Amino acid sequence: MSDHAPANRKVKTVIDGREIEVARDTWALDAAAKLKIRIPTLCHHAALTPYGACRLCVVEVTKGKSTWLTTACDLPIREGLSICTNSPAVLAARRMTLELLWAQAPASEEIQALAREMGIAKPRFAARGDGENRCILCGLCVRACEQLGAGGAIGFTRRGVERTVDSPFGGQATLCIGCGSCLAVCPTGHIRGIDRAGQRRMSTWHTEMEMAACESCGALFAPLRQLEHLRPRLAEHIPIVKVCPACRRAKAAKETTLPARPGAALIRNTRK
Amino acid sequence: MARKPRVLTVDESRCLACQQCMTECALAHSDAANLVEAMRSGQAQPRLHVEAVGHFGMPIQCRHCEDAPCAAVCPTEAIYRPAPHSPVLLDADRCIGCRSCMYACPFGVIDMAREGKAVVKCDLCIRRTAQGEEPACVAGCPTKAIQFRELDDWLAQRRHEAAKLVAAGNETPNPSEKG
Ligand code: SF4
Ligand code: FES
């Protein structure tokens, strides 16, 4: 939903022939979702600002006498719009978009799967570069990284056909906290990371950082920098536990089991 | 709908560590119709864990903390509490997979989903309870070790138990009154 929507004004719109009333400036994609109409997306994430990069969510919009193609994820619903999500023009445009994305990111299994789902058997255009690319420049990783509030460790770099996402100057990303959100949101499997020898390695960003070891079992469970990042976000009385989640569960189980139930302990302590 | 707040309670002396609660939980939180299908889909993932403590088993799940640390650290408000007495919920669509909640939770009960895109956590089976059913772990427990009880009832029982101990001379509620 848009965060610049003014005072909840409702507007009516028609999507694939069905009428729906939504708050003005609701994204067309969300309005369609309310009607359970699924529009394919790659660069969309419910928690991140729309970016309109992948063009897969293309729809046909009609207002008065004019009709045009546009992206649904960043189209705010206004009075008098009628939207079609599956007209021949939409399907043709979407198909072409996907064929171009396939050429851009030929190594991405996700793109290949999507293409097959749309009935595209083989790539039409020559693969770009060495055929190993998986990035479609959708910017989800960059937006997720910004959203995290650690300062934005990665960004777009270079222009035109040379554009890529990278760490500053292709070196260690000094603001990276190693959380792996970029990896989780990437729709095409471009970003690689692995934990090795006490380090979290975000290899796509040429970045390594130290992991915290669980004080109980020794497992390396979280990047030290991420734990530091969380400190000011927690209430003061809540400690950052330097124990891995599995050991926290074991501890919680032990502390709540007989005879150390909290109630029992309370009564015993008063008997000095 | 002014329903009385209810909590999960565990009587660990009844827990057989059979892990039926985990199985039921995994199934209840998948779209699959039965367990075999759920396992095949790779979706089946329990939101609670039965931990071994000596000879006991102890199911551990989200405490739905009043001042939930997971919600406090979440950068996208994917974890939130919709109303004062509601469970702490997760909107998986808003999760960006940063794992902050996993590191903030004092009880270690948030896990990364198998496909690695979002976390999973206990929702006190709000979909089931809205229809008057019990949470899946409670319904599945063969010995009723896990129960879903009204908070007031549960507190009254605990007061009663404590009073009995005191009456039996085993415990003293307040040492300063000892004369
Ligand atoms: S997940 Fe953990 S931190 Fe969040 S409410 Fe539950 S117990 Fe508290
Ligand atoms: S989802 Fe709309 S342009 Fe990518």
JSON list of C-alpha atoms and ligand atoms in Angstrom, two decimals, chain A residues 29 39-45 50-58 71-74 136 138 143, ligand 2:
[
{"chain": "A", "resi": 29, "resn": "LEU", "atom": "CA", "xyz": [-1.05, -4.78, -7.65]},
{"chain": "A", "resi": 39, "resn": "ILE", "atom": "CA", "xyz": [-0.11, -10.67, -11.47]},
{"chain": "A", "resi": 40, "resn": "PRO", "atom": "CA", "xyz": [3.41, -12.08, -11.91]},
{"chain": "A", "resi": 41, "resn": "THR", "atom": "CA", "xyz": [6.18, -10.03, -10.28]},
{"chain": "A", "resi": 42, "resn": "LEU", "atom": "CA", "xyz": [9.90, -10.25, -9.76]},
{"chain": "A", "resi": 43, "resn": "CYS", "atom": "CA", "xyz": [11.02, -6.93, -8.27]},
{"chain": "A", "resi": 44, "resn": "HIS", "atom": "CA", "xyz": [8.08, -6.54, -5.87]},
{"chain": "A", "resi": 45, "resn": "HIS", "atom": "CA", "xyz": [8.22, -7.03, -2.09]},
{"chain": "A", "resi": 50, "resn": "PRO", "atom": "CA", "xyz": [7.91, -0.16, -5.35]},
{"chain": "A", "resi": 51, "resn": "TYR", "atom": "CA", "xyz": [10.57, 0.23, -7.98]},
{"chain": "A", "resi": 52, "resn": "GLY", "atom": "CA", "xyz": [9.05, -0.83, -11.29]},
{"chain": "A", "resi": 53, "resn": "ALA", "atom": "CA", "xyz": [12.22, -2.45, -12.54]},
{"chain": "A", "resi": 54, "resn": "CYS", "atom": "CA", "xyz": [11.35, -5.87, -13.89]},
{"chain": "A", "resi": 55, "resn": "ARG", "atom": "CA", "xyz": [8.26, -4.81, -15.92]},
{"chain": "A", "resi": 56, "resn": "LEU", "atom": "CA", "xyz": [6.73, -8.27, -15.48]},
{"chain": "A", "resi": 57, "resn": "CYS", "atom": "CA", "xyz": [3.67, -6.91, -13.70]},
{"chain": "A", "resi": 58, "resn": "VAL", "atom": "CA", "xyz": [2.61, -5.03, -16.84]},
{"chain": "A", "resi": 71, "resn": "THR", "atom": "CA", "xyz": [3.43, -1.60, -14.39]},
{"chain": "A", "resi": 72, "resn": "ALA", "atom": "CA", "xyz": [0.90, -2.52, -11.68]},
{"chain": "A", "resi": 73, "resn": "CYS", "atom": "CA", "xyz": [3.29, -2.54, -8.71]},
{"chain": "A", "resi": 74, "resn": "ASP", "atom": "CA", "xyz": [3.85, 1.22, -8.85]},
{"chain": "A", "resi": 136, "resn": "ILE", "atom": "CA", "xyz": [18.22, -8.60, -13.42]},
{"chain": "A", "resi": 138, "resn": "CYS", "atom": "CA", "xyz": [15.66, -5.28, -9.89]},
{"chain": "A", "resi": 143, "resn": "ARG", "atom": "CA", "xyz": [16.11, -1.71, -1.10]},
{"chain": "C", "resi": 2, "resn": "FES", "atom": "S1", "xyz": [6.99, -6.15, -10.07]},
{"chain": "C", "resi": 2, "resn": "FES", "atom": "FE1", "xyz": [6.30, -4.38, -11.05]},
{"chain": "C", "resi": 2, "resn": "FES", "atom": "S2", "xyz": [8.00, -3.87, -12.29]},
{"chain": "C", "resi": 2, "resn": "FES", "atom": "FE2", "xyz": [8.75, -5.60, -11.18]}
]
